[in-house]
mmCIF file of C-alpha atoms in Angstrom:
data_model
loop_
_atom_site.group_PDB
_atom_site.id
_atom_site.type_symbol
_atom_site.label_atom_id
_atom_site.label_comp_id
_atom_site.label_asym_id
_atom_site.label_seq_id
_atom_site.Cartn_x
_atom_site.Cartn_y
_atom_site.Cartn_z
ATOM 1 C CA MET L 1 7.143 25.409 6.597
ATOM 2 C CA ASN L 2 4.926 26.113 9.594
ATOM 3 C CA ARG L 3 2.392 23.899 11.309
ATOM 4 C CA GLU L 4 -0.631 25.264 9.467
ATOM 5 C CA THR L 5 1.044 24.842 6.077
ATOM 6 C CA ARG L 6 2.018 21.260 6.841
ATOM 7 C CA ARG L 7 -1.578 20.475 7.734
ATOM 8 C CA GLU L 8 -2.806 22.098 4.533
ATOM 9 C CA MET L 9 -0.361 20.015 2.503
ATOM 10 C CA PHE L 10 -1.636 16.738 3.916
ATOM 11 C CA GLU L 11 -5.241 17.800 3.624
ATOM 12 C CA ILE L 12 -4.586 18.243 -0.100
ATOM 13 C CA PHE L 13 -2.885 14.848 -0.311
ATOM 14 C CA ARG L 14 -5.840 13.234 1.446
ATOM 15 C CA GLU L 15 -8.375 14.950 -0.793
ATOM 16 C CA GLN L 16 -6.566 13.725 -3.905
ATOM 17 C CA ASN L 17 -5.901 10.198 -2.652
ATOM 18 C CA PRO L 18 -7.998 9.257 0.404
ATOM 19 C CA GLU L 19 -6.632 5.715 0.716
ATOM 20 C CA PRO L 20 -3.043 5.589 -0.535
ATOM 21 C CA ARG L 21 -1.479 2.157 -0.984
ATOM 22 C CA THR L 22 1.912 0.719 -1.770
ATOM 23 C CA GLU L 23 2.427 -0.220 -5.401
ATOM 24 C CA LEU L 24 4.007 -3.524 -4.390
ATOM 25 C CA GLU L 25 1.686 -6.498 -4.875
ATOM 26 C CA TYR L 26 1.229 -8.852 -1.931
ATOM 27 C CA ALA L 27 -1.398 -10.964 -0.178
ATOM 28 C CA ASP L 28 -0.197 -10.943 3.437
ATOM 29 C CA GLU L 29 2.529 -9.769 5.808
ATOM 30 C CA PHE L 30 5.036 -12.365 4.623
ATOM 31 C CA GLN L 31 4.662 -11.526 0.959
ATOM 32 C CA LEU L 32 4.948 -7.814 1.731
ATOM 33 C CA LEU L 33 8.162 -8.420 3.675
ATOM 34 C CA ILE L 34 9.693 -10.401 0.808
ATOM 35 C CA ALA L 35 8.571 -7.836 -1.779
ATOM 36 C CA VAL L 36 10.137 -4.997 0.201
ATOM 37 C CA ILE L 37 13.415 -6.916 0.611
ATOM 38 C CA LEU L 38 13.474 -7.486 -3.144
ATOM 39 C CA SER L 39 12.647 -3.843 -3.897
ATOM 40 C CA ALA L 40 15.943 -2.442 -2.615
ATOM 41 C CA GLN L 41 17.581 -0.602 -5.533
ATOM 42 C CA ALA L 42 14.847 -1.951 -7.798
ATOM 43 C CA THR L 43 11.507 -0.674 -9.064
ATOM 44 C CA ASP L 44 8.160 -1.825 -7.727
ATOM 45 C CA VAL L 45 7.172 -2.663 -11.298
ATOM 46 C CA GLY L 46 10.151 -4.985 -11.676
ATOM 47 C CA VAL L 47 9.525 -6.641 -8.318
ATOM 48 C CA ASN L 48 5.851 -7.193 -9.100
ATOM 49 C CA LYS L 49 6.703 -8.901 -12.407
ATOM 50 C CA ALA L 50 8.857 -11.396 -10.528
ATOM 51 C CA THR L 51 6.628 -11.978 -7.505
ATOM 52 C CA ARG L 52 3.538 -12.621 -9.648
ATOM 53 C CA HIS L 53 5.192 -15.930 -10.531
ATOM 54 C CA LEU L 54 7.072 -16.447 -7.254
ATOM 55 C CA PHE L 55 4.305 -16.027 -4.669
ATOM 56 C CA PRO L 56 1.874 -18.585 -6.178
ATOM 57 C CA VAL L 57 4.526 -21.309 -5.771
ATOM 58 C CA ALA L 58 6.077 -20.002 -2.544
ATOM 59 C CA PRO L 59 3.398 -18.134 -0.555
ATOM 60 C CA THR L 60 4.797 -18.956 2.908
ATOM 61 C CA PRO L 61 8.226 -19.080 4.581
ATOM 62 C CA GLN L 62 8.269 -22.891 4.534
ATOM 63 C CA ALA L 63 7.192 -23.021 0.891
ATOM 64 C CA MET L 64 10.000 -20.586 0.054
ATOM 65 C CA LEU L 65 12.490 -22.842 1.832
ATOM 66 C CA ASP L 66 11.109 -25.840 -0.031
ATOM 67 C CA LEU L 67 11.597 -23.975 -3.306
ATOM 68 C CA GLY L 68 15.300 -23.793 -2.556
ATOM 69 C CA LEU L 69 17.917 -21.149 -3.278
ATOM 70 C CA ASP L 70 18.305 -21.984 -6.950
ATOM 71 C CA GLY L 71 14.555 -22.131 -7.404
ATOM 72 C CA LEU L 72 14.178 -18.711 -5.820
ATOM 73 C CA LYS L 73 16.952 -17.249 -7.954
ATOM 74 C CA SER L 74 15.269 -18.499 -11.107
ATOM 75 C CA HIS L 75 12.190 -16.436 -10.199
ATOM 76 C CA ILE L 76 13.968 -13.204 -9.233
ATOM 77 C CA LYS L 77 16.929 -13.142 -11.632
ATOM 78 C CA THR L 78 15.502 -10.092 -13.407
ATOM 79 C CA ILE L 79 15.813 -8.053 -10.188
ATOM 80 C CA GLY L 80 19.036 -6.234 -9.373
ATOM 81 C CA LEU L 81 21.343 -7.850 -6.804
ATOM 82 C CA PHE L 82 19.222 -11.007 -7.003
ATOM 83 C CA ASN L 83 21.960 -13.325 -5.717
ATOM 84 C CA THR L 84 22.396 -11.455 -2.446
ATOM 85 C CA LYS L 85 18.668 -10.892 -2.086
ATOM 86 C CA ALA L 86 17.936 -14.574 -2.632
ATOM 87 C CA GLU L 87 20.363 -15.563 0.111
ATOM 88 C CA ASN L 88 18.832 -13.023 2.507
ATOM 89 C CA VAL L 89 15.292 -14.170 1.708
ATOM 90 C CA MET L 90 16.181 -17.792 2.419
ATOM 91 C CA LYS L 91 17.900 -16.908 5.698
ATOM 92 C CA THR L 92 14.940 -14.748 6.689
ATOM 93 C CA CYS L 93 12.490 -17.546 5.913
ATOM 94 C CA ARG L 94 14.545 -19.931 8.024
ATOM 95 C CA LEU L 95 14.405 -17.549 10.991
ATOM 96 C CA LEU L 96 10.681 -16.951 10.530
ATOM 97 C CA VAL L 97 10.045 -20.693 10.655
ATOM 98 C CA GLU L 98 12.429 -21.448 13.513
ATOM 99 C CA GLN L 99 11.875 -18.407 15.738
ATOM 100 C CA HIS L 100 8.486 -16.910 14.833
ATOM 101 C CA ASP L 101 6.278 -19.890 13.995
ATOM 102 C CA GLY L 102 6.316 -18.879 10.339
ATOM 103 C CA LYS L 103 4.812 -15.458 11.035
ATOM 104 C CA VAL L 104 6.197 -11.972 10.438
ATOM 105 C CA PRO L 105 6.801 -10.219 13.781
ATOM 106 C CA ALA L 106 5.122 -6.860 14.386
ATOM 107 C CA ASP L 107 8.160 -5.659 16.289
ATOM 108 C CA ARG L 108 10.950 -3.422 15.014
ATOM 109 C CA ALA L 109 13.823 -5.170 16.777
ATOM 110 C CA ALA L 110 12.663 -8.601 15.613
ATOM 111 C CA LEU L 111 12.214 -7.375 12.054
ATOM 112 C CA GLU L 112 15.626 -5.707 11.918
ATOM 113 C CA ALA L 113 17.199 -8.943 13.157
ATOM 114 C CA LEU L 114 16.118 -10.615 9.908
ATOM 115 C CA PRO L 115 18.726 -10.779 7.082
ATOM 116 C CA GLY L 116 18.160 -8.117 4.452
ATOM 117 C CA VAL L 117 15.868 -6.082 6.701
ATOM 118 C CA GLY L 118 17.059 -2.634 7.738
ATOM 119 C CA ARG L 119 15.241 0.234 9.385
ATOM 120 C CA LYS L 120 13.512 1.356 6.172
ATOM 121 C CA THR L 121 12.195 -2.117 5.359
ATOM 122 C CA ALA L 122 11.048 -2.606 8.936
ATOM 123 C CA ASN L 123 9.210 0.724 8.822
ATOM 124 C CA VAL L 124 7.418 -0.224 5.604
ATOM 125 C CA VAL L 125 6.238 -3.533 7.070
ATOM 126 C CA LEU L 126 5.207 -1.996 10.389
ATOM 127 C CA ASN L 127 3.253 0.740 8.620
ATOM 128 C CA THR L 128 1.699 -1.144 5.715
ATOM 129 C CA ALA L 129 1.120 -4.565 7.248
ATOM 130 C CA PHE L 130 0.479 -3.669 10.877
ATOM 131 C CA GLY L 131 -0.895 -0.129 10.673
ATOM 132 C CA GLN L 132 1.770 1.461 12.835
ATOM 133 C CA PRO L 133 2.488 5.192 12.309
ATOM 134 C CA THR L 134 6.064 4.739 11.115
ATOM 135 C CA MET L 135 7.897 6.623 8.387
ATOM 136 C CA ALA L 136 10.085 4.706 5.930
ATOM 137 C CA VAL L 137 12.362 7.311 4.351
ATOM 138 C CA ASP L 138 13.594 6.290 0.908
ATOM 139 C CA THR L 139 15.237 8.506 -1.718
ATOM 140 C CA HIS L 140 11.863 9.904 -2.830
ATOM 141 C CA ILE L 141 10.711 10.861 0.660
ATOM 142 C CA PHE L 142 14.145 12.234 1.548
ATOM 143 C CA ARG L 143 14.041 14.472 -1.524
ATOM 144 C CA VAL L 144 10.451 15.642 -1.020
ATOM 145 C CA SER L 145 10.988 16.353 2.675
ATOM 146 C CA ASN L 146 14.005 18.532 1.957
ATOM 147 C CA ARG L 147 12.795 20.201 -1.224
ATOM 148 C CA THR L 148 9.382 21.207 0.104
ATOM 149 C CA GLY L 149 10.654 22.247 3.526
ATOM 150 C CA LEU L 150 8.408 19.699 5.207
ATOM 151 C CA ALA L 151 11.192 18.012 7.159
ATOM 152 C CA PRO L 152 14.666 19.122 6.060
ATOM 153 C CA GLY L 153 17.584 17.014 7.212
ATOM 154 C CA LYS L 154 21.028 15.832 6.154
ATOM 155 C CA THR L 155 20.492 12.156 6.967
ATOM 156 C CA VAL L 156 17.690 9.665 6.467
ATOM 157 C CA LEU L 157 17.275 9.221 10.214
ATOM 158 C CA GLU L 158 17.119 12.979 10.801
ATOM 159 C CA VAL L 159 14.404 13.338 8.166
ATOM 160 C CA GLU L 160 12.500 10.382 9.622
ATOM 161 C CA LYS L 161 12.519 11.888 13.106
ATOM 162 C CA LYS L 162 11.423 15.287 11.806
ATOM 163 C CA LEU L 163 8.582 13.760 9.805
ATOM 164 C CA LEU L 164 7.332 11.881 12.843
ATOM 165 C CA LYS L 165 7.403 15.187 14.717
ATOM 166 C CA ASN L 166 6.072 17.486 11.980
ATOM 167 C CA VAL L 167 3.340 15.451 10.289
ATOM 168 C CA PRO L 168 -0.030 15.954 12.046
ATOM 169 C CA LYS L 169 -0.989 12.728 13.839
ATOM 170 C CA GLU L 170 -4.180 12.175 11.887
ATOM 171 C CA PHE L 171 -2.144 11.958 8.664
ATOM 172 C CA LEU L 172 0.841 10.025 9.993
ATOM 173 C CA HIS L 173 -0.273 6.542 9.012
ATOM 174 C CA ASP L 174 -0.788 7.449 5.340
ATOM 175 C CA ALA L 175 1.976 10.052 5.055
ATOM 176 C CA HIS L 176 4.575 7.508 3.932
ATOM 177 C CA HIS L 177 2.521 6.502 0.901
ATOM 178 C CA TRP L 178 1.522 10.057 -0.035
ATOM 179 C CA LEU L 179 5.104 11.280 0.074
ATOM 180 C CA ILE L 180 6.630 8.373 -1.822
ATOM 181 C CA LEU L 181 4.022 8.613 -4.584
ATOM 182 C CA HIS L 182 4.501 12.374 -4.745
ATOM 183 C CA GLY L 183 8.246 11.936 -5.109
ATOM 184 C CA ARG L 184 7.896 9.127 -7.638
ATOM 185 C CA TYR L 185 5.508 10.894 -10.014
ATOM 186 C CA ILE L 186 5.447 14.658 -9.323
ATOM 187 C CA CYS L 187 8.390 15.892 -7.255
ATOM 188 C CA ILE L 188 10.883 13.914 -9.324
ATOM 189 C CA ALA L 189 14.628 14.260 -8.957
ATOM 190 C CA ARG L 190 15.935 16.175 -11.955
ATOM 191 C CA LYS L 191 13.044 18.458 -12.821
ATOM 192 C CA PRO L 192 10.031 18.488 -10.497
ATOM 193 C CA ARG L 193 6.676 18.710 -12.235
ATOM 194 C CA CYS L 194 5.582 21.825 -10.351
ATOM 195 C CA MET L 195 2.886 22.722 -12.870
ATOM 196 C CA ALA L 196 1.163 19.405 -12.126
ATOM 197 C CA CYS L 197 1.695 19.641 -8.383
ATOM 198 C CA ALA L 198 -1.361 20.016 -6.171
ATOM 199 C CA VAL L 199 0.713 21.281 -3.231
ATOM 200 C CA SER L 200 2.914 23.756 -5.119
ATOM 201 C CA GLU L 201 1.269 26.732 -3.407
ATOM 202 C CA VAL L 202 2.230 25.475 0.057
ATOM 203 C CA CYS L 203 5.679 24.182 -0.907
ATOM 204 C CA ASP L 204 8.830 26.103 0.089
ATOM 205 C CA TYR L 205 10.862 25.108 -2.990
ATOM 206 C CA LYS L 206 12.508 28.253 -4.375
ATOM 207 C CA HIS L 207 12.925 27.137 -7.984
ATOM 208 C CA LYS L 208 9.413 26.080 -8.934
ATOM 209 C CA ASN L 209 8.684 25.380 -12.602
ATOM 210 C CA LEU L 210 5.377 27.224 -12.741
#
């Protein structure tokens, strides 16, 4: 896929969805961070069902600590790997209170130092909460990048670096959301919905279902 085609793809994405947003529900940087930690190997729908009851009673790091580990588990037990996630959330809240004055840092190294926060989670928070042009590559974005020819790569990091290089700068901030939504609803894993795809004409996929 050449430079002009990549631009055309994102112009189409922008025309269809001018202000893309994450499907996770949150009120501030802290709630977004917790929601993203909980979303690992889980659906946004499932996370939202749990956090709708969790965040009203524990909207801050200190309130989460006051809730306690068992209290947190009772709210997120419907989410996969909830025991491990609960422990990471509590440890993260402790560090936020003790080292960051209860605030989520807008710094990659500081974010990745938090339990349960890897590069992908840090990228989501930096992009969505702080407006930084990062690219959080999950399974959907990895698939779309390779299948369409936008940013082919064998590893998540390779795809991330290629996306940062290949996506035109004016689209970089919103590209993460466009690509994840495209992979979640149109360019799905088993059988992509090419007939419903707005960018099928600029996509390099060789086995289109048209």
